[in-house]
Coordinates of C-alpha atoms and ligand atoms in Angstrom, one line a residue:
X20 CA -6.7 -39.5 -31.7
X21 CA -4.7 -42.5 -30.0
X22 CA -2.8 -42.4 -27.3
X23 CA 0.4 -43.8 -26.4
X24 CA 0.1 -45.8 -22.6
X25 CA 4.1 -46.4 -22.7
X26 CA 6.8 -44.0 -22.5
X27 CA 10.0 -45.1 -25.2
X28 CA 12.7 -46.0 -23.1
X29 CA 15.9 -46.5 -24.8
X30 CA 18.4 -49.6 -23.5
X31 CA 21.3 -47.1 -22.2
X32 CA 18.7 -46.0 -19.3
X33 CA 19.5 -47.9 -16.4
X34 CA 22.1 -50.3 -18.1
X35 CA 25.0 -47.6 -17.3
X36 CA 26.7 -46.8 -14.3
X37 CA 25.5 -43.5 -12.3
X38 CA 25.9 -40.6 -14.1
X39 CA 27.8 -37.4 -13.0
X40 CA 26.0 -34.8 -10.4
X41 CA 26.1 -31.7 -12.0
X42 CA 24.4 -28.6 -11.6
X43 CA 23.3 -25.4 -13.6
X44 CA 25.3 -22.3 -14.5
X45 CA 24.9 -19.5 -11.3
X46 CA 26.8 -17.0 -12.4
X47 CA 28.7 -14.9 -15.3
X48 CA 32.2 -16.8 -16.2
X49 CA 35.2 -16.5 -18.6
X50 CA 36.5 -19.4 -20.8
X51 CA 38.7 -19.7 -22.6
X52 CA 36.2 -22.2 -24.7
X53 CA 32.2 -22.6 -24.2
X54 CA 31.2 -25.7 -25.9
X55 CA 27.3 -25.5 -26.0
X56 CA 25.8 -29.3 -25.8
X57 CA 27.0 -32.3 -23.2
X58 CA 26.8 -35.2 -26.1
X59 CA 29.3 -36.4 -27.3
X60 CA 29.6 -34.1 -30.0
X61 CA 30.4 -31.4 -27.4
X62 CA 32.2 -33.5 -25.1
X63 CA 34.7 -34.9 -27.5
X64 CA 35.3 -31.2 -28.5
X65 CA 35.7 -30.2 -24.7
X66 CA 37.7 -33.0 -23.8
X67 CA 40.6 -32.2 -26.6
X68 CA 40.8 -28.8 -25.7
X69 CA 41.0 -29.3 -21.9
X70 CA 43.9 -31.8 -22.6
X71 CA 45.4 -29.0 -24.8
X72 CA 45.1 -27.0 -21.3
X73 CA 42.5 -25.0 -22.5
X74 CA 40.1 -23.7 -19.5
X75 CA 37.1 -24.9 -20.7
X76 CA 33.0 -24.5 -19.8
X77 CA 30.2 -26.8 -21.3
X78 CA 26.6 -25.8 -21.5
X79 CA 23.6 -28.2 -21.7
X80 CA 19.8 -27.6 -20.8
X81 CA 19.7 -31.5 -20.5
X82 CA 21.7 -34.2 -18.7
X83 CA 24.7 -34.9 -20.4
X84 CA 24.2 -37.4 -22.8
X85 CA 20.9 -36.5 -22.4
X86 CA 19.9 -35.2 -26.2
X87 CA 20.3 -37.6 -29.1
X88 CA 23.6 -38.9 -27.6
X89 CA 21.0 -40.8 -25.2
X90 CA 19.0 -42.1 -28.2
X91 CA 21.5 -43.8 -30.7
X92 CA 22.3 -47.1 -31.7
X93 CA 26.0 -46.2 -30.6
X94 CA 27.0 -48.5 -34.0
X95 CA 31.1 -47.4 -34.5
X96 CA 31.5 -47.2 -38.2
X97 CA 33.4 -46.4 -41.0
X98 CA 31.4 -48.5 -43.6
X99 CA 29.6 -45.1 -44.6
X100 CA 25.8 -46.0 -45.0
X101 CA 25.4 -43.3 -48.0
X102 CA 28.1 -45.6 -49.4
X103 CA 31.9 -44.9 -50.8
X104 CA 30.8 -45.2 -54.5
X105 CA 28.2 -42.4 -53.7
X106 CA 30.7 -40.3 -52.0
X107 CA 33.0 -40.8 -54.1
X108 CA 30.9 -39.2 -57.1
X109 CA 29.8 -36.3 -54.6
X110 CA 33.4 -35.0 -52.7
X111 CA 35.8 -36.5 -55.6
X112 CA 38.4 -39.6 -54.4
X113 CA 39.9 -37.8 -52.0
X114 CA 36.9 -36.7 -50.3
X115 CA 35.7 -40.8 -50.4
X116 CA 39.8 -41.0 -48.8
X117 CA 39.0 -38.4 -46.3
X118 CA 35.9 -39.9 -45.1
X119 CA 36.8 -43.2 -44.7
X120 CA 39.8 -42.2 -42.9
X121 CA 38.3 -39.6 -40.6
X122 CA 35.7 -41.9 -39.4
X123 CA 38.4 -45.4 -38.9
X124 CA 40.5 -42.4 -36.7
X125 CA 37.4 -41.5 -35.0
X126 CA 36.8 -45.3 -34.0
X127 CA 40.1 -46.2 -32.6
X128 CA 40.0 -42.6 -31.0
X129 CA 37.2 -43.6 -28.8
X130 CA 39.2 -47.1 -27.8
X131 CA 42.0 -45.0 -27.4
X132 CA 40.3 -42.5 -24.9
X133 CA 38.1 -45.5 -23.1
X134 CA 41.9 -46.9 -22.3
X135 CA 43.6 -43.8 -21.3
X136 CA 40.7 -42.3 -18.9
X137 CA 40.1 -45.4 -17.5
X138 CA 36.2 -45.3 -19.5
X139 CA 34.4 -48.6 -18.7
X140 CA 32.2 -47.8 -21.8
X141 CA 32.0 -51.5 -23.2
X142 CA 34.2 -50.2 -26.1
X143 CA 34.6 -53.7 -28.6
X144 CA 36.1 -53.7 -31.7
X145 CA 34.3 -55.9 -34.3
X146 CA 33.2 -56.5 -37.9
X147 CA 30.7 -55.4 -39.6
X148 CA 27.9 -56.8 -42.7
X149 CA 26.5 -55.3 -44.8
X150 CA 24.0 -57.4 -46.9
X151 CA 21.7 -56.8 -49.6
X152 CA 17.8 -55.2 -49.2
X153 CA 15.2 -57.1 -51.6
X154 CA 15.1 -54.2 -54.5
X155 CA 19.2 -54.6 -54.6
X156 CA 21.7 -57.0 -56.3
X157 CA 24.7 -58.1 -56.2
X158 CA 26.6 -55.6 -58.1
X159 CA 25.8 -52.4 -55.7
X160 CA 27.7 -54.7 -53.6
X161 CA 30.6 -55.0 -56.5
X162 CA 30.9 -51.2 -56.8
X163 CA 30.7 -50.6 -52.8
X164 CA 33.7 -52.9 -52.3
X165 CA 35.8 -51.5 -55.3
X166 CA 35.0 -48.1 -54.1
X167 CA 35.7 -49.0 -50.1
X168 CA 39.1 -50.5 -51.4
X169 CA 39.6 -47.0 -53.8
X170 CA 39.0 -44.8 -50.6
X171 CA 42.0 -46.5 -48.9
X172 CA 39.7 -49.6 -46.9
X173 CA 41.5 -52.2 -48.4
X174 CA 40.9 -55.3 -45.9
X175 CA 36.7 -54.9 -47.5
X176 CA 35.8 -58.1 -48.3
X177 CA 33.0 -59.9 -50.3
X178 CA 31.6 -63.2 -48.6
X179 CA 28.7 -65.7 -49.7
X180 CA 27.6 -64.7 -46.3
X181 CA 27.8 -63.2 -42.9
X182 CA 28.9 -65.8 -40.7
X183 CA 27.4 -66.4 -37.7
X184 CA 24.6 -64.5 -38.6
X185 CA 21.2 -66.9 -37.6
X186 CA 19.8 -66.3 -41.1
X187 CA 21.2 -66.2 -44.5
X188 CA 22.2 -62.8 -45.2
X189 CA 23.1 -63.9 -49.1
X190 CA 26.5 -61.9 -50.3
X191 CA 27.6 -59.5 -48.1
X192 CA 30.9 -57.0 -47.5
X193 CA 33.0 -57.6 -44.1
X194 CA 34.1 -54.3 -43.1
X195 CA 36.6 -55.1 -40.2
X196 CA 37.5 -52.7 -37.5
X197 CA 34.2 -51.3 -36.6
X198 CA 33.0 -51.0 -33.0
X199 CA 30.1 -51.0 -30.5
X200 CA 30.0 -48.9 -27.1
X201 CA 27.8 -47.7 -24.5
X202 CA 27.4 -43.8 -25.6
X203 CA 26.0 -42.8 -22.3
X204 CA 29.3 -44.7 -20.0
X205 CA 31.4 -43.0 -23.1
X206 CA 30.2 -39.5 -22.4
X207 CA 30.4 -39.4 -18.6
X208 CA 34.1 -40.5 -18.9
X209 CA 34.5 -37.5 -20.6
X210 CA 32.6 -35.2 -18.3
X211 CA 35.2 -36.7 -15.7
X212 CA 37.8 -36.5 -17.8
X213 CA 36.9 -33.1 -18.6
X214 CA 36.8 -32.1 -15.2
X215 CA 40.0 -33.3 -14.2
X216 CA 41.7 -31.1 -16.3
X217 CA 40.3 -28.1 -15.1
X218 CA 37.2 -27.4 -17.3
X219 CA 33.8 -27.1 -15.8
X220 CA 30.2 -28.5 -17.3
X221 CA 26.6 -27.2 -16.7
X222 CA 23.5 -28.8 -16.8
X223 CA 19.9 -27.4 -16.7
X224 CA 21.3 -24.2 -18.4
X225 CA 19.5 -23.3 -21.6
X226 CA 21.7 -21.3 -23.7
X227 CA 19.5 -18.8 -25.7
X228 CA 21.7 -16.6 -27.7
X229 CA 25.2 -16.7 -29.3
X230 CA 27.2 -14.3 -30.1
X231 CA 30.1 -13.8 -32.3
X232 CA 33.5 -11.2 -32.2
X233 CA 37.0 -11.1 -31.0
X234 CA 35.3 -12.0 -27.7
X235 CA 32.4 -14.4 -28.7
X236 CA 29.8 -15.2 -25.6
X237 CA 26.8 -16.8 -25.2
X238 CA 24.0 -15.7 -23.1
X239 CA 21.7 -18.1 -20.9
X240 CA 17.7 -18.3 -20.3
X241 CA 18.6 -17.1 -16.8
X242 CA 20.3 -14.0 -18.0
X243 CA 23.5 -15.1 -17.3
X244 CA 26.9 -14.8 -19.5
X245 CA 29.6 -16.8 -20.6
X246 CA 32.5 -14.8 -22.8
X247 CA 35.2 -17.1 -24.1
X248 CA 37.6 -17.1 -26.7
X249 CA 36.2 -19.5 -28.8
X250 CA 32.2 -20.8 -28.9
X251 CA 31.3 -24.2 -30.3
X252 CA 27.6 -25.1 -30.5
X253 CA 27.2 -28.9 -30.7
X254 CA 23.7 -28.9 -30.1
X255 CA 22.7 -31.7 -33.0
X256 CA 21.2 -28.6 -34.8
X257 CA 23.0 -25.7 -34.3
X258 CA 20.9 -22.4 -32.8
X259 CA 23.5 -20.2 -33.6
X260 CA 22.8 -20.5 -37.0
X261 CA 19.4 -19.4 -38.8
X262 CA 19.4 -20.2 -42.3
X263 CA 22.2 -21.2 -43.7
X264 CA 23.3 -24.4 -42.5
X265 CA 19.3 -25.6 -42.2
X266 CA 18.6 -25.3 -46.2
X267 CA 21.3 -28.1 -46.2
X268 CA 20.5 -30.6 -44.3
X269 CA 17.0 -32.4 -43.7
X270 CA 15.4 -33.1 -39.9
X271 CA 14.5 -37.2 -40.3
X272 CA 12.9 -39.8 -37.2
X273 CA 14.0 -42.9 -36.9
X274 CA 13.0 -45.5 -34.3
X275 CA 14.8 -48.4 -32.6
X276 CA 13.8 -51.6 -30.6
X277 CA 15.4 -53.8 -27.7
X278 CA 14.6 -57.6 -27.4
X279 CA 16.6 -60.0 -25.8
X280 CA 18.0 -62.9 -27.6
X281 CA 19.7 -66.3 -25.7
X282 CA 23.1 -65.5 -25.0
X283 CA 25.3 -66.4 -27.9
X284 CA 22.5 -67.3 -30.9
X285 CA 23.6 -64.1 -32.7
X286 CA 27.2 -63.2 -33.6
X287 CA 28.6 -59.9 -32.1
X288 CA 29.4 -57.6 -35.3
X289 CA 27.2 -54.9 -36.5
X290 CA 24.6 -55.7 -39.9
X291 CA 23.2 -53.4 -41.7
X292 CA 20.9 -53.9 -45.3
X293 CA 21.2 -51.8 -48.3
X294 CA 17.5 -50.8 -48.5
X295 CA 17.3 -46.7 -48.6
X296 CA 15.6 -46.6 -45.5
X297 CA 18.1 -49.7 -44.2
X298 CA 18.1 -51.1 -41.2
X299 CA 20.7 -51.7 -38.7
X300 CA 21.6 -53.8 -35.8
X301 CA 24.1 -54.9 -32.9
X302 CA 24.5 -56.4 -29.9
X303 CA 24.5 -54.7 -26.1
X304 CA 24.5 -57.2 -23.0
X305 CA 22.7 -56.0 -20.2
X306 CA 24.7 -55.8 -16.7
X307 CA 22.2 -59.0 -15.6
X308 CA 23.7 -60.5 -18.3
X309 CA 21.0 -60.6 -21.0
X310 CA 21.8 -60.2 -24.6
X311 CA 20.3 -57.2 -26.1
X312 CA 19.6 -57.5 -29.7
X313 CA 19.1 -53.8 -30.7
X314 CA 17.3 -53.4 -34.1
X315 CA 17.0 -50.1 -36.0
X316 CA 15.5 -48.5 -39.0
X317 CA 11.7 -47.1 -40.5
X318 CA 13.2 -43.2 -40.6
X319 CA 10.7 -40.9 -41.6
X320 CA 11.3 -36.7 -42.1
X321 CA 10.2 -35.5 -38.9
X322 CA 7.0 -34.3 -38.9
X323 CA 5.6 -36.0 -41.8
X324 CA 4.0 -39.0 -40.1
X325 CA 2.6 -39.5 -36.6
X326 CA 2.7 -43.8 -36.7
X327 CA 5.3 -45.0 -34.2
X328 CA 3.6 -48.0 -33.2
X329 CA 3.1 -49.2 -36.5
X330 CA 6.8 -49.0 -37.6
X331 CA 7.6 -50.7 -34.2
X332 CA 5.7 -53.1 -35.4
X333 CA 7.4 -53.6 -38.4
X334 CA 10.9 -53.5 -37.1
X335 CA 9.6 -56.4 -34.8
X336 CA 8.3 -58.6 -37.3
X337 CA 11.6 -57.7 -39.5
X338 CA 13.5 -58.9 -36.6
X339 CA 11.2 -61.9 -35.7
X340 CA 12.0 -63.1 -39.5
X341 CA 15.7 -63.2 -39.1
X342 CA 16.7 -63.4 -35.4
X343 CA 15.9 -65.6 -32.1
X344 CA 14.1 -62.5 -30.6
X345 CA 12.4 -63.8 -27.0
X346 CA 10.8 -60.6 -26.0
X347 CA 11.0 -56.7 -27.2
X348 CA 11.5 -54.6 -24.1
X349 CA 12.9 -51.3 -25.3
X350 CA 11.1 -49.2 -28.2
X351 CA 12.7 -45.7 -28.6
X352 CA 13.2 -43.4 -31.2
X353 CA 16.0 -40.9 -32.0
X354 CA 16.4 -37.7 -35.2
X355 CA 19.0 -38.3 -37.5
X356 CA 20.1 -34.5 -39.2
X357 CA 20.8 -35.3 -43.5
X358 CA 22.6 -33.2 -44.7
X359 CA 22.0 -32.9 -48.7
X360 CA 26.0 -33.6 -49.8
X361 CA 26.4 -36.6 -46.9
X362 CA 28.8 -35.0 -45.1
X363 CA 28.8 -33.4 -41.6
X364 CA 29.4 -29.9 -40.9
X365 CA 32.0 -29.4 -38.6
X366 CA 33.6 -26.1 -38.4
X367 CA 33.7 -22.6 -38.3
X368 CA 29.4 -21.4 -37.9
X369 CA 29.3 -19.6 -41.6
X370 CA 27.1 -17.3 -40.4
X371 CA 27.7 -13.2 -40.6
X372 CA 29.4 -12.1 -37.7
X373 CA 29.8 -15.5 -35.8
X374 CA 33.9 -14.7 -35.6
X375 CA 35.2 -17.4 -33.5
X376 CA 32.2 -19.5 -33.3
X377 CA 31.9 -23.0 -34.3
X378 CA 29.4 -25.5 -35.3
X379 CA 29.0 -29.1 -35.3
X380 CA 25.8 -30.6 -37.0
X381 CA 24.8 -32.7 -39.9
X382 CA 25.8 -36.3 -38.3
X383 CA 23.6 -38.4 -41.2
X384 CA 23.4 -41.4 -39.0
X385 CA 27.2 -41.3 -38.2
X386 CA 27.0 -39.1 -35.1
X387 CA 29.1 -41.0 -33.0
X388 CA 31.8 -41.1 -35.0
X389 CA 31.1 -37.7 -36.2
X390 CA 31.1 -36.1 -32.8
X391 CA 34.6 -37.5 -32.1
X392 CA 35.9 -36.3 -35.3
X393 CA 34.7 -33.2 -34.5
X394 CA 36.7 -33.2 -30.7
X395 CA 39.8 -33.4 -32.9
X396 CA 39.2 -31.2 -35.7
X397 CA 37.4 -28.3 -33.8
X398 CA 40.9 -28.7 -31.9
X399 CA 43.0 -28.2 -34.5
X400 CA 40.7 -25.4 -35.8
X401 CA 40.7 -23.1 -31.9
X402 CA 44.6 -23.6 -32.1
X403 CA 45.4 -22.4 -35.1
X404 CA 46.5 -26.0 -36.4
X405 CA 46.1 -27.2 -40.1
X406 CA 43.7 -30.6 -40.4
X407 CA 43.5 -32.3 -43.4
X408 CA 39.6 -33.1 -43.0
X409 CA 38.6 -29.6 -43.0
X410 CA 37.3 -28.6 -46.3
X411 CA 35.4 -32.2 -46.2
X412 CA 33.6 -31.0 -43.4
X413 CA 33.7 -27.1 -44.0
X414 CA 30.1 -25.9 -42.9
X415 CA 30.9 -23.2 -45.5
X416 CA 31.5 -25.7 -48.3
X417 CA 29.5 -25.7 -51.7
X418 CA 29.5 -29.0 -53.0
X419 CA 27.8 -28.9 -56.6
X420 CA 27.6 -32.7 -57.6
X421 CA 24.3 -33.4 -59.3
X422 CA 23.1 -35.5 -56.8
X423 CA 23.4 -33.2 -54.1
X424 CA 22.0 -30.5 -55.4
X425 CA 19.0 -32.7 -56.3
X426 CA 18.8 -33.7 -52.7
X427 CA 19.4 -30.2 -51.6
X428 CA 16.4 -28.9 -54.2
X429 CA 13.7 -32.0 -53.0
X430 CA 14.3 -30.8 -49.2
X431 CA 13.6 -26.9 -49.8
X432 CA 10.8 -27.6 -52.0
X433 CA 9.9 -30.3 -49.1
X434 CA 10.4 -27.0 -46.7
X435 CA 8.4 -24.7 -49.3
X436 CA 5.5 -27.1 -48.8
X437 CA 5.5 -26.8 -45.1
X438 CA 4.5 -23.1 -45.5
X439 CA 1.2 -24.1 -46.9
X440 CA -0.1 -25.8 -44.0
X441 CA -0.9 -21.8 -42.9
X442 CA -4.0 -21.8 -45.6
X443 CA -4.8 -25.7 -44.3
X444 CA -7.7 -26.2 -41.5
X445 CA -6.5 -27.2 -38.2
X446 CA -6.5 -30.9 -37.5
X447 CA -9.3 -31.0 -35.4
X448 CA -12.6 -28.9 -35.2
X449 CA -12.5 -28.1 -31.2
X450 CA -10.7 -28.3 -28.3
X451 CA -13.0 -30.9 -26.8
X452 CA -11.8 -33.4 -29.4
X453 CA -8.1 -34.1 -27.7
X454 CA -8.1 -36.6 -25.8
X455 CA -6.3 -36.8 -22.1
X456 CA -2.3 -37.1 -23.1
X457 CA -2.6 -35.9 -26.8
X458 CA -2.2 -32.9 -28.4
X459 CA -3.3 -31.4 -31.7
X460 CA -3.5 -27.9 -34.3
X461 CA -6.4 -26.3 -33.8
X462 CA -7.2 -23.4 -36.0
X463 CA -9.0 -20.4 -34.6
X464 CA -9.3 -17.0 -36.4
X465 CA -6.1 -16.2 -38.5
X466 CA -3.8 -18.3 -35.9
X467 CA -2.6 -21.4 -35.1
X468 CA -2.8 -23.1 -31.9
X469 CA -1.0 -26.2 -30.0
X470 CA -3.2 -27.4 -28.1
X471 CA -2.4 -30.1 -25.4
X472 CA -4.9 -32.0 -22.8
X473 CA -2.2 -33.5 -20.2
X474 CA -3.2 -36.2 -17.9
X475 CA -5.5 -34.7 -15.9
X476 CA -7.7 -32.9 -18.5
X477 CA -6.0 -29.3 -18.7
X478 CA -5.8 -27.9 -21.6
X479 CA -2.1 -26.0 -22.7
X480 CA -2.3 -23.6 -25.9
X481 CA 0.3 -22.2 -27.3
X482 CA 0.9 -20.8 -30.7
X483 CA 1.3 -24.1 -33.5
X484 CA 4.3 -21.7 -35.4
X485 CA 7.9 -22.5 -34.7
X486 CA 9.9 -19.7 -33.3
X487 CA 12.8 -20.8 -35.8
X488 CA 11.6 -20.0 -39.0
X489 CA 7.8 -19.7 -38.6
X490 CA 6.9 -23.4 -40.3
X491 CA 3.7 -25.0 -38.5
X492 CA 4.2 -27.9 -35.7
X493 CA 2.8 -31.4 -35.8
X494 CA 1.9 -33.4 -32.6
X495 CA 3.8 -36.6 -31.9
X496 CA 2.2 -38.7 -30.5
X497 CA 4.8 -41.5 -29.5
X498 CA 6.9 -38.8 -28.6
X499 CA 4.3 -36.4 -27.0
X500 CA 6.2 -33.4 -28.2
X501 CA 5.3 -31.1 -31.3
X502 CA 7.8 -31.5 -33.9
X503 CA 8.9 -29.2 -36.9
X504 CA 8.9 -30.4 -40.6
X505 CA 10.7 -28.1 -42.1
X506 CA 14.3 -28.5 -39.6
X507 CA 13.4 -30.3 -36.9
X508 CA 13.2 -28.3 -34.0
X509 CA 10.8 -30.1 -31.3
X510 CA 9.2 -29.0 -28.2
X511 CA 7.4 -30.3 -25.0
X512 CA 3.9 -30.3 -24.9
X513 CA 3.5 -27.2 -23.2
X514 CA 5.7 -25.5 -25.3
X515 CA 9.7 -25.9 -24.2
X516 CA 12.4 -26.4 -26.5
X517 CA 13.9 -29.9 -26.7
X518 CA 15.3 -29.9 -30.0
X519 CA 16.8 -26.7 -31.7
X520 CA 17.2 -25.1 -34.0
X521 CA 14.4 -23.4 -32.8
X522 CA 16.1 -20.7 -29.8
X523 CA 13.3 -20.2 -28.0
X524 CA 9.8 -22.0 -26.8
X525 CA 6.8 -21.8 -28.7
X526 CA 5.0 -18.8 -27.5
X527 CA 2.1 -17.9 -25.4
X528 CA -1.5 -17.4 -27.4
X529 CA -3.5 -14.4 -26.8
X530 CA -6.3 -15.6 -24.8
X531 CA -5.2 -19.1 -24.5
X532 CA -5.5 -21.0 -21.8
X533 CA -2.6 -21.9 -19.2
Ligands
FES621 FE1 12.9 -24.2 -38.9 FE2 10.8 -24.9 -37.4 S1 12.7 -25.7 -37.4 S2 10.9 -23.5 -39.0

């Protein structure tokens, strides 16, 4: 097995300000809201509702931020990348409306809220390309800016290039009033904003049950108890839910690189390419002053490849082909949750019994802008106002459009597949075949084990089957964690939950060791 010798840093660590101290949960509370999740998803949610003068308590087993918040691209956009004329055909026109117009509010929200609070989150407003991917011509470009223009984006425009771009992009669509931030700066405004008003935020405080009712609560790892009026799990995949919200949407990696570029060869605006698994790319400066060129793209369904380095590689070489890149210094990777109709899920948990409970999950590349439409609909939703991007984002919603129930039947059957790794061998023969820093499934009897050498040559089993749904784990190597295929929960080497939705860590193996 290789081994990775670096640890993926993304370019927000160390390029921000200092973050907020916080510390754990220590005791039972009352709230009158207990947002689960310090990203922005949660944040944004907890920030509206303290401004409404709601008493308000976040929840996060991480730093804030600290969860896929940490590993975006931060790209501001309202140029949908599952396209209008696709979302048109899936939610109607006035879902394609909807969309386009939840997302622009959710933009110049964040500028909005940067401005008010005082945020030094290097919020710019810019424009963004969109260009063509070899298998595409110029007509998917046609319908996208004919369907933009239907959805209510009218200033979409066709040029003979992007200008400023250091290559030739060919035809491409402007779509103005996009923007770039830092996501990390962004967040801990809120958790200062947040705090100023009263509410209250918790890190290192695993939340391992919800609970819905009149009188929702959530209980922690530590035993403790937090009843509120209202529960919203933004925890990128929601644990409160079990089933239903998971057979709609699909668990995907994606990975990122950092190089510097000299300051001013590249124009600031965001470009993306049309391919299917497209890739993306903006500016951040450094506070030395370097220009980051920050280059995304190579998504694969988590747990169905372990080959990090070699789509680094690629997205280097892609970048090398098109840009001034000097040197790559930042390699990191992030999960994007798909859901099968394109849409978020942002609101009430449609679980039985989850009264008062609400979910936010499903970002499909568009978390930022997701997350901030969710602080203002969950809002409206906890106070009993009417919002008129509800049903788009129901998490209750049945959307029967052929080509999301084709999506939603190739990742079930994807799911079904997953179940047959129990009659598979394990991945290696032995225990004395992992290597120092690598893990791999070992099979041994009827079970399988996770078995992980760390540095200094101990050996950590645990059982290989997620305590979500029972699927079987795959090592990551890049990552070092053991990821789910079937929807996406990932853990620590030894075991911890760092993605949900699994609710609790991989468990102990019957005569295992450590
Ligand atoms: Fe559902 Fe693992 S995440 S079975």
């Amino acid at each position: 097995m290789t081994r990775s010798s670096e640890r993926s840093v993304s370019v927000w660590e160390g390029t921000g300000g200092p973050q907020p101290e916080l510390a754990p949960l220590r005791e039972d509370v009352r709230a009158d809201v207990c947002v689960v999740g310090a990203g922005i998803a949660g944040m944004s949610v907890a920030y509206h509702l303290a401004k409404e003068g709601r008493r308000v308590v976040v929840l996060d087993d991480n730093a804030v931020g600290g969860g896929e918040t940490g590993q975006t691209t931060a790209h501001l956009s309202s140029a949908l990348d599952d396209r209008y004329q696709v979302l048109e055909e899936v939610h109607g026109r006035d879902g394609a409306r909807l969309a386009y117009e939840s997302h622009q509010a959710a933009i110049e929200r964040v500028g909005e809220i940067a401005r008010t609070e005082g945020i030094d989150c290097d919020y710019v407003p810019l424009d963004g390309y969109l260009f063509l991917g070899p298998e595409h011509g110029p007509e998917l470009l046609d319908r996208e800016l004919a369907a933009a223009h239907r959805a209510g984006f009218t200033d979409v425009e066709r040029l003979p290039r992007a200008p400023g771009a250091p290559f030739d992009t060919g035809p491409c669509l402007r779509f103005p009033r996009q923007a770039r931030f830092h996501p990390l700066e962004f967040v801990a405004g809120l958790v200062r904003a947040v705090q100023a008003a009263g509410g209250r935020v918790f890190t290192g405080t695993h939340v391992s049950e919800v609970e819905g009712g009149a009188e929702p609560s959530v209980r922690t790892d530590d035993g403790l108890t937090v009843r509120a009026g209202a529960v919203v799990v933004a925890t990128n995949s929601p644990i409160s839910d079990r089933v239903s919200i998971h057979t709609k949407q699909a668990p995907y990696r994606t990975f990122v690189v950092g190089a510097t570029v000299p300051p001013g060869s590249v124009k600031d605006a965001l470009y993306w390419d049309t391919r299917e698994m497209y890739h993306y790319v903006r500016l951040q400066r450094t506070p030395g002053g370097e220009e980051v060129l920050i280059v995304g793209g190579e998504d694969h369904k988590t747990g169905h490849a372990d080959d990090a380095q070699a789509r680094y590689a690629r997205l280097e070489a892609w970048a090398r082909e098109r840009f001034p890149v000097q040197e790559v210094r930042w390699r990191w990777s992030g999960q994007v949750m798909e859901p099968a109709d394109y849409m978020a899920f942002i609101g009430r948990d449609p679980g039985t019994g989850m009264e008062n409970v609400y979910v936010v999950t499903g970002d499909s590349g568009h978390g930022m802008t997701h997350g901030v439409i969710a602080g203002m609909l969950i809002r409206d939703l906890v106070l009993g106002r009417d919002n008129p991007w509800a049903s788009l984002y129901d998490p209750a919603r049945v959307t029967l459009s052929v080509d999301s129930v084709r999506e939603f039947l190739k990742e079930n059957l994807d799911v079904a597949v997953q179940y047959t790794d129990w009659v598979r061998g394990g991945e290696v023969g032995s225990a004395e075949q992992i290597a120092p820093g690598t893990g791999a499934v070992l099979q041994r009897g009827g079970q399988k084990v996770a078995a992980y050498r760390d540095e200094a040559g101990t050996l950590h089993e645990r059982s290989a089957t997620c305590t979500h749904l029972g699927c079987v784990v795959s090592w990551n190597t890049e990552e070092r964690s053991w990821d789910c295929p079937c929807h996406g929960s990932r853990f620590a080497p030894t075991g911890e939950v760092l993605n949900g939705p699994a609710p609790t860590p991989l468990r102990h193996v019957e005569g295992g060791v450590h």
